[in-house]
Amino acid sequence: MALSLVCPICRPLDHPVRALLLLIVSWKILLLSIAFLSPGPGYDSSSALLLQHDPYALRLTRWDAVYFASSAERHHLYEQEWAFSWLLSRLISILANSLPLSAEPLAANVWAATIIANASHLLSVLALYHLMRRLFPTSNKIPFLTAALHVLSPAGLFLTAPYGEAPFSLLNFLGLLSFCHARQLNGTQPVTFFWCMLTTGLAFGLATAVRSNGLLNGLILLYDAPEMLHGLLFSPHKTPCLRSLAAYALAGVLTASGLIVPQWIAYQHYCTAETPRPWCNKSLPSIYTYVQDNYWNVGFLRYWTLSNVPLFLLAAPSLFLLISAGLREPGDHPVKPLINRRTLPSELASSEPSTHQLVTRRFLTQMALPQLALALLALTNFHVQIINRISSGYPLWYLAVAAGLDDAAPLQHLAVAGKRTSASILRVMIMYAMIQGALFASFLPPA
């Protein structure tokens, strides 16, 4: 006991939260040391021109971070900046103006964004741990391993630098945690269920405002729609069905608002002027779609060129994990219906273990949907190499690797590989994140 108090990493399952905190602090120190000691600048000198007096902020302001920091300093000025979260830029700006972080305005925004990224990553690790604890309450090791894998994510320095990956992960995990709680209520507490669904929608909506792929969480909500409609048409208990349908509809609207509201703000800025931009006349005007198409050449199969083959190879391991974990069968038992008959407390107590297992299996299936959709979009539409960092906000593949590392667990059907291969995956993740950190800080591809 004394040893575990002094060194929680020696016996992490005795104090898992403390061990996770120690792990993430140690990991951040390592990655920041690599970044600050990197030679740089390599590919681009743009951030060096902007940050001439703060070499440490300079090491973290690479690639998209230049847009996040500069748009936070003076708001979204150029059209292409709308590819980057309007909400996150405002949050960075508020924090930079509230704290004495640097006399140089741009550097102050860099450090504000860095604080947000690191705080979000830490909280997302804890949120993921509690999500796994809720799904697997009898296991201590699986929740810890899953959260630890998120610490060591191949996103690496992107979860430390001024990027949106860490805030997205936090909001996405919080939304999943709230939705999991709502599903496990089993219709027994309608008021709590409604508030959980409201929280789910708010979290998913904010995640979508940070990264547009948060909209894929709508697939989780749509998965239950056929069953709710069936209950509404054929169940003798209409009121619970209507209540659930209304809660889901509200969560869906809030999720979509994370994309719609920033688009509306941009529309007011660009499309009410005397010379509106070309995208304003589209049937569904979207500055985000236009910017991605016009400035970054994002579109169906556009990235499928011979010169990009190395980037597809670089993304292949992440794509494999996302797809393999998403296609794993969560169990052979039937899923639990969303709307049940009115259950007596004594019946609920006697059936609680099997009920929890059924809810978990259904929930794992629902979590797989946005993960699989993301992998498909990355393979066909995105700049494919970004999957190595944007996969950080999707928990199911962490769970699949964690199940492989814990070969004694009753969750082997969820594992993508055996213990030796899963251990090799972990080693590759760590090596990749460290190498990527040096390349990132030196402004060298890939990003």
PDB file of N, CA and C in Angstrom, residues 89-124:
ATOM      1  N   SER A  89     -11.570  29.349 -31.784  1.00  0.00           N
ATOM      2  CA  SER A  89     -10.813  30.603 -31.896  1.00  0.00           C
ATOM      3  C   SER A  89     -11.320  31.645 -30.910  1.00  0.00           C
ATOM      4  N   ARG A  90     -12.643  31.706 -30.728  1.00  0.00           N
ATOM      5  CA  ARG A  90     -13.194  32.664 -29.764  1.00  0.00           C
ATOM      6  C   ARG A  90     -12.797  32.299 -28.332  1.00  0.00           C
ATOM      7  N   LEU A  91     -12.823  31.027 -28.025  1.00  0.00           N
ATOM      8  CA  LEU A  91     -12.445  30.583 -26.689  1.00  0.00           C
ATOM      9  C   LEU A  91     -10.974  30.891 -26.411  1.00  0.00           C
ATOM     10  N   ILE A  92     -10.128  30.650 -27.394  1.00  0.00           N
ATOM     11  CA  ILE A  92      -8.702  30.962 -27.249  1.00  0.00           C
ATOM     12  C   ILE A  92      -8.514  32.447 -27.012  1.00  0.00           C
ATOM     13  N   SER A  93      -9.213  33.257 -27.783  1.00  0.00           N
ATOM     14  CA  SER A  93      -9.093  34.710 -27.660  1.00  0.00           C
ATOM     15  C   SER A  93      -9.519  35.196 -26.278  1.00  0.00           C
ATOM     16  N   ILE A  94     -10.612  34.652 -25.767  1.00  0.00           N
ATOM     17  CA  ILE A  94     -11.094  35.047 -24.440  1.00  0.00           C
ATOM     18  C   ILE A  94     -10.059  34.725 -23.369  1.00  0.00           C
ATOM     19  N   LEU A  95      -9.487  33.518 -23.442  1.00  0.00           N
ATOM     20  CA  LEU A  95      -8.492  33.126 -22.446  1.00  0.00           C
ATOM     21  C   LEU A  95      -7.226  33.960 -22.566  1.00  0.00           C
ATOM     22  N   ALA A  96      -6.795  34.238 -23.791  1.00  0.00           N
ATOM     23  CA  ALA A  96      -5.582  35.037 -24.002  1.00  0.00           C
ATOM     24  C   ALA A  96      -5.744  36.451 -23.469  1.00  0.00           C
ATOM     25  N   ASN A  97      -6.942  36.988 -23.586  1.00  0.00           N
ATOM     26  CA  ASN A  97      -7.192  38.347 -23.093  1.00  0.00           C
ATOM     27  C   ASN A  97      -7.443  38.393 -21.589  1.00  0.00           C
ATOM     28  N   SER A  98      -7.641  37.219 -20.984  1.00  0.00           N
ATOM     29  CA  SER A  98      -7.942  37.171 -19.551  1.00  0.00           C
ATOM     30  C   SER A  98      -6.708  36.897 -18.702  1.00  0.00           C
ATOM     31  N   LEU A  99      -5.685  36.284 -19.295  1.00  0.00           N
ATOM     32  CA  LEU A  99      -4.493  35.899 -18.546  1.00  0.00           C
ATOM     33  C   LEU A  99      -3.259  36.600 -19.102  1.00  0.00           C
ATOM     34  N   PRO A 100      -2.326  36.988 -18.234  1.00  0.00           N
ATOM     35  CA  PRO A 100      -1.075  37.620 -18.698  1.00  0.00           C
ATOM     36  C   PRO A 100      -0.084  36.563 -19.198  1.00  0.00           C
ATOM     37  N   LEU A 101      -0.327  36.036 -20.389  1.00  0.00           N
ATOM     38  CA  LEU A 101       0.477  34.918 -20.893  1.00  0.00           C
ATOM     39  C   LEU A 101       1.708  35.381 -21.662  1.00  0.00           C
ATOM     40  N   SER A 102       1.604  36.531 -22.349  1.00  0.00           N
ATOM     41  CA  SER A 102       2.738  37.036 -23.117  1.00  0.00           C
ATOM     42  C   SER A 102       2.447  38.468 -23.522  1.00  0.00           C
ATOM     43  N   ALA A 103       3.527  39.262 -23.638  1.00  0.00           N
ATOM     44  CA  ALA A 103       3.366  40.645 -24.104  1.00  0.00           C
ATOM     45  C   ALA A 103       3.086  40.690 -25.593  1.00  0.00           C
ATOM     46  N   GLU A 104       3.473  39.642 -26.301  1.00  0.00           N
ATOM     47  CA  GLU A 104       3.220  39.553 -27.737  1.00  0.00           C
ATOM     48  C   GLU A 104       1.839  38.941 -27.953  1.00  0.00           C
ATOM     49  N   PRO A 105       0.908  39.643 -28.609  1.00  0.00           N
ATOM     50  CA  PRO A 105      -0.476  39.156 -28.725  1.00  0.00           C
ATOM     51  C   PRO A 105      -0.591  37.765 -29.347  1.00  0.00           C
ATOM     52  N   LEU A 106       0.136  37.504 -30.436  1.00  0.00           N
ATOM     53  CA  LEU A 106       0.020  36.197 -31.074  1.00  0.00           C
ATOM     54  C   LEU A 106       0.538  35.096 -30.158  1.00  0.00           C
ATOM     55  N   ALA A 107       1.665  35.351 -29.488  1.00  0.00           N
ATOM     56  CA  ALA A 107       2.213  34.353 -28.558  1.00  0.00           C
ATOM     57  C   ALA A 107       1.240  34.086 -27.411  1.00  0.00           C
ATOM     58  N   ALA A 108       0.548  35.138 -26.955  1.00  0.00           N
ATOM     59  CA  ALA A 108      -0.438  34.956 -25.890  1.00  0.00           C
ATOM     60  C   ALA A 108      -1.540  34.006 -26.333  1.00  0.00           C
ATOM     61  N   ASN A 109      -1.959  34.130 -27.587  1.00  0.00           N
ATOM     62  CA  ASN A 109      -2.997  33.237 -28.102  1.00  0.00           C
ATOM     63  C   ASN A 109      -2.472  31.826 -28.298  1.00  0.00           C
ATOM     64  N   VAL A 110      -1.205  31.695 -28.661  1.00  0.00           N
ATOM     65  CA  VAL A 110      -0.595  30.364 -28.775  1.00  0.00           C
ATOM     66  C   VAL A 110      -0.608  29.672 -27.423  1.00  0.00           C
ATOM     67  N   TRP A 111      -0.200  30.381 -26.381  1.00  0.00           N
ATOM     68  CA  TRP A 111      -0.149  29.761 -25.058  1.00  0.00           C
ATOM     69  C   TRP A 111      -1.554  29.506 -24.506  1.00  0.00           C
ATOM     70  N   ALA A 112      -2.502  30.380 -24.821  1.00  0.00           N
ATOM     71  CA  ALA A 112      -3.887  30.132 -24.406  1.00  0.00           C
ATOM     72  C   ALA A 112      -4.424  28.866 -25.070  1.00  0.00           C
ATOM     73  N   ALA A 113      -4.154  28.710 -26.358  1.00  0.00           N
ATOM     74  CA  ALA A 113      -4.595  27.508 -27.072  1.00  0.00           C
ATOM     75  C   ALA A 113      -3.905  26.260 -26.542  1.00  0.00           C
ATOM     76  N   THR A 114      -2.654  26.404 -26.149  1.00  0.00           N
ATOM     77  CA  THR A 114      -1.907  25.277 -25.582  1.00  0.00           C
ATOM     78  C   THR A 114      -2.488  24.858 -24.237  1.00  0.00           C
ATOM     79  N   ILE A 115      -2.857  25.827 -23.422  1.00  0.00           N
ATOM     80  CA  ILE A 115      -3.502  25.528 -22.130  1.00  0.00           C
ATOM     81  C   ILE A 115      -4.810  24.785 -22.362  1.00  0.00           C
ATOM     82  N   ILE A 116      -5.604  25.271 -23.310  1.00  0.00           N
ATOM     83  CA  ILE A 116      -6.885  24.626 -23.606  1.00  0.00           C
ATOM     84  C   ILE A 116      -6.672  23.203 -24.092  1.00  0.00           C
ATOM     85  N   ALA A 117      -5.684  23.010 -24.967  1.00  0.00           N
ATOM     86  CA  ALA A 117      -5.420  21.678 -25.515  1.00  0.00           C
ATOM     87  C   ALA A 117      -4.996  20.701 -24.423  1.00  0.00           C
ATOM     88  N   ASN A 118      -4.090  21.107 -23.565  1.00  0.00           N
ATOM     89  CA  ASN A 118      -3.593  20.198 -22.531  1.00  0.00           C
ATOM     90  C   ASN A 118      -4.640  19.925 -21.452  1.00  0.00           C
ATOM     91  N   ALA A 119      -5.372  20.960 -21.055  1.00  0.00           N
ATOM     92  CA  ALA A 119      -6.445  20.743 -20.077  1.00  0.00           C
ATOM     93  C   ALA A 119      -7.520  19.835 -20.659  1.00  0.00           C
ATOM     94  N   SER A 120      -7.833  20.026 -21.935  1.00  0.00           N
ATOM     95  CA  SER A 120      -8.841  19.185 -22.583  1.00  0.00           C
ATOM     96  C   SER A 120      -8.381  17.746 -22.681  1.00  0.00           C
ATOM     97  N   HIS A 121      -7.107  17.546 -23.002  1.00  0.00           N
ATOM     98  CA  HIS A 121      -6.594  16.179 -23.109  1.00  0.00           C
ATOM     99  C   HIS A 121      -6.650  15.483 -21.750  1.00  0.00           C
ATOM    100  N   LEU A 122      -6.234  16.172 -20.722  1.00  0.00           N
ATOM    101  CA  LEU A 122      -6.284  15.583 -19.385  1.00  0.00           C
ATOM    102  C   LEU A 122      -7.712  15.201 -19.008  1.00  0.00           C
ATOM    103  N   LEU A 123      -8.650  16.125 -19.219  1.00  0.00           N
ATOM    104  CA  LEU A 123     -10.047  15.854 -18.856  1.00  0.00           C
ATOM    105  C   LEU A 123     -10.654  14.778 -19.744  1.00  0.00           C
ATOM    106  N   SER A 124     -10.232  14.715 -21.001  1.00  0.00           N
ATOM    107  CA  SER A 124     -10.771  13.685 -21.881  1.00  0.00           C
ATOM    108  C   SER A 124     -10.297  12.300 -21.464  1.00  0.00           C
TER     109      SER A 124
END
